[in-house]
Coordinates of C-alpha atoms in Angstrom, one line a residue:
M10 CA -17.8 51.8 48.4
K11 CA -20.4 49.9 46.4
K12 CA -19.1 51.7 43.3
N13 CA -15.6 50.4 44.0
I14 CA -16.9 46.9 44.5
I15 CA -18.9 47.1 41.2
I16 CA -15.9 48.5 39.3
T17 CA -13.6 45.9 40.8
V18 CA -16.0 43.1 39.9
L19 CA -16.3 44.5 36.3
V20 CA -12.5 44.8 36.0
I21 CA -12.1 41.2 37.3
G22 CA -14.8 40.0 34.9
I23 CA -13.2 41.8 31.9
A24 CA -9.8 40.4 32.9
V25 CA -11.1 36.9 33.2
N26 CA -13.0 37.2 29.9
L27 CA -9.9 38.6 28.2
G28 CA -7.8 35.8 29.6
L29 CA -10.2 33.1 28.5
N30 CA -10.3 34.7 25.0
I31 CA -6.4 34.7 24.8
F32 CA -6.3 31.1 26.1
N33 CA -8.9 30.1 23.5
I34 CA -7.0 31.7 20.7
K35 CA -3.8 30.0 21.8
S36 CA -5.5 26.7 22.1
T37 CA -7.1 26.7 18.7
K38 CA -5.8 23.6 17.0
K39 CA -4.7 23.3 13.4
I40 CA -6.4 20.2 12.1
A41 CA -6.6 18.7 8.6
Y42 CA -7.4 15.5 6.9
V43 CA -6.0 13.5 4.0
R44 CA -7.7 11.1 1.6
S45 CA -5.3 8.3 2.4
Q46 CA -6.0 6.1 -0.6
D47 CA -5.7 9.0 -3.0
L48 CA -2.4 10.0 -1.4
V49 CA -0.9 6.5 -1.5
Y50 CA -1.9 5.8 -5.1
A51 CA -0.8 9.2 -6.4
F52 CA 2.6 8.9 -4.7
D53 CA 5.3 8.4 -7.3
G54 CA 7.1 6.0 -5.0
M55 CA 4.0 3.7 -5.0
K56 CA 3.8 4.0 -8.8
E57 CA 7.5 3.0 -9.1
M58 CA 7.1 0.1 -6.8
Q59 CA 4.0 -1.1 -8.7
L60 CA 6.1 -1.1 -11.9
K61 CA 8.9 -3.1 -10.3
F62 CA 6.4 -5.6 -8.9
Q63 CA 4.8 -5.9 -12.4
E64 CA 8.2 -6.7 -13.9
K65 CA 8.8 -9.4 -11.3
S66 CA 5.4 -10.8 -11.9
K67 CA 6.0 -11.0 -15.6
T68 CA 9.2 -13.0 -14.9
W69 CA 7.4 -15.4 -12.6
E70 CA 4.7 -15.8 -15.2
A71 CA 7.2 -16.5 -17.9
N72 CA 8.9 -19.1 -15.8
I73 CA 5.5 -20.8 -15.1
D74 CA 4.7 -20.7 -18.8
T75 CA 8.0 -22.3 -19.7
L76 CA 7.4 -25.1 -17.2
K77 CA 3.9 -25.6 -18.6
M78 CA 5.2 -25.9 -22.1
E79 CA 7.9 -28.4 -21.0
Y80 CA 5.2 -30.4 -19.3
Q81 CA 2.9 -30.3 -22.3
K82 CA 5.8 -31.3 -24.5
S83 CA 6.5 -34.3 -22.2
V84 CA 2.8 -35.3 -22.4
T85 CA 2.8 -35.0 -26.2
D86 CA 6.0 -37.0 -26.5
Y87 CA 4.6 -39.7 -24.2
Q88 CA 1.3 -39.9 -26.2
Q89 CA 3.3 -40.3 -29.5
Q90 CA 5.5 -43.0 -28.1
I91 CA 2.9 -44.9 -25.9
N92 CA 2.4 -47.8 -28.4
Q93 CA 6.2 -48.4 -28.6
L94 CA 6.7 -48.5 -24.8
S95 CA 6.6 -51.6 -22.6
V96 CA 4.2 -51.7 -19.6
E97 CA 7.1 -50.9 -17.3
E98 CA 8.3 -48.0 -19.4
R99 CA 4.8 -46.6 -19.5
A100 CA 4.5 -46.7 -15.8
D101 CA 7.9 -45.0 -15.4
R102 CA 7.0 -42.2 -17.9
E103 CA 3.6 -41.7 -16.3
N104 CA 5.3 -41.5 -12.9
L105 CA 7.7 -38.9 -14.3
L106 CA 4.8 -36.9 -15.9
Y107 CA 2.9 -37.0 -12.5
M108 CA 6.0 -35.7 -10.7
Q109 CA 6.5 -33.0 -13.4
Q110 CA 2.9 -31.9 -13.0
N111 CA 3.2 -31.8 -9.2
N112 CA 6.4 -29.8 -9.5
L113 CA 4.7 -27.4 -11.8
A114 CA 1.8 -27.0 -9.5
Q115 CA 4.1 -26.6 -6.4
Y116 CA 6.2 -24.0 -8.2
A117 CA 3.1 -22.0 -9.3
E118 CA 1.8 -22.1 -5.7
N119 CA 5.2 -21.0 -4.3
M120 CA 5.3 -18.1 -6.8
K121 CA 1.8 -17.0 -5.8
I122 CA 2.8 -17.0 -2.1
K123 CA 6.1 -15.2 -2.9
A124 CA 4.2 -12.6 -5.0
Q125 CA 1.7 -12.0 -2.1
E126 CA 4.6 -11.6 0.3
E127 CA 6.5 -9.2 -1.9
E128 CA 3.4 -7.2 -2.6
N129 CA 2.7 -6.9 1.1
E130 CA 6.3 -5.9 1.8
M131 CA 6.2 -3.3 -1.0
L132 CA 2.9 -1.9 0.3
E133 CA 4.2 -1.8 3.9
G134 CA 7.3 0.1 2.8
V135 CA 5.3 2.6 0.8
L136 CA 2.9 3.1 3.7
N137 CA 5.8 3.6 6.1
Q138 CA 7.3 6.2 3.8
V139 CA 4.0 8.0 3.4
N140 CA 3.3 8.0 7.1
A141 CA 6.7 9.3 8.0
F142 CA 6.4 12.0 5.4
V143 CA 3.0 13.1 6.7
E144 CA 4.3 13.2 10.2
D145 CA 7.2 15.3 9.2
Y146 CA 5.0 17.5 7.1
G147 CA 2.6 18.0 10.0
Q148 CA 5.4 19.0 12.3
K149 CA 7.0 21.4 9.8
N150 CA 3.6 23.1 9.0
N151 CA 2.4 23.3 12.7
Y152 CA -0.5 20.9 12.4
D153 CA -1.8 19.5 15.7
L154 CA -3.6 16.7 14.0
I155 CA -3.8 15.3 10.5
L156 CA -6.5 12.6 10.1
G157 CA -6.6 10.1 7.3
T158 CA -9.7 8.8 5.6
T159 CA -10.1 5.1 4.9
M160 CA -12.4 3.0 2.9
S161 CA -13.9 1.7 6.2
G162 CA -15.1 5.2 7.0
S163 CA -13.0 6.6 9.8
I164 CA -14.0 10.1 8.6
L165 CA -17.4 10.3 7.1
Y166 CA -17.3 14.0 6.3
G167 CA -14.7 16.8 6.3
N168 CA -15.0 20.3 5.0
E169 CA -12.9 20.7 1.8
V170 CA -11.2 23.6 3.5
I171 CA -9.2 21.3 5.7
D172 CA -8.6 18.6 3.1
I173 CA -4.8 18.8 2.4
T174 CA -4.6 15.7 0.2
Q175 CA -3.4 17.5 -3.0
E176 CA -1.0 19.7 -1.0
I177 CA 0.6 16.6 0.5
I178 CA 0.6 14.7 -2.8
T179 CA 2.5 17.5 -4.4
A180 CA 4.9 17.8 -1.5
I181 CA 5.7 14.1 -1.2
N182 CA 6.2 13.7 -4.9
N183 CA 8.5 16.7 -5.0
D184 CA 10.5 15.3 -2.1
Y185 CA 10.6 11.8 -3.6
N186 CA 11.7 13.2 -7.0
G187 CA 14.3 15.4 -5.4
R188 CA 12.7 18.7 -6.3

C-alpha cells in the first residue's frame, strides 16, 4: 500500500512537473527592441518628407530675402532723396519704412511659426506611419512585445540578439517603396 502511495505521488509529481514545463514553453514570450531614432531616420518616408520640407523652407527663405532686398532698396532710395524731401515728406517716408520693416519682421516670424508647425506635422505623420508599421510587423511575426529605445533611456541595455532595428528598417522601406 505504501508503494502504491509513493508511486501515485511520483506520478502526480511528474505530471505536475510536465504540465508546468509545457505551460512554461507555451508562455515564453517573443520580445524584441528597436532603436527608435535609427528606425525613424533610416525610413525612406522620413527622408522624403525632410526633402519636401527643405524645399518649402527654401521658398520661404527666398520670400524673406526678397522682402529684405525691397526694404533695403527703399532705405537706400530714401537716403539718396532725403535732402530733396520736405519735413512732411520725410516723416511720411520714414513712417512707410517703419511699416515695411515691421511687415518684414512679422512675415519672418509667421514663416518661422509655420515652419515649426509643418515640421511637427510632418514628424507626427512619419511617427504614426512607423508606429503602425511596427505594430503590424509585430502581429505578423508573432511578437508579444516590441520595445523602442529613446534618447531619454527607456531601455538602457538590450542583447543584440533581440535588436530587430535593421530588420524593421529593411521591411518598412521595402513596404514604403512598394517592394
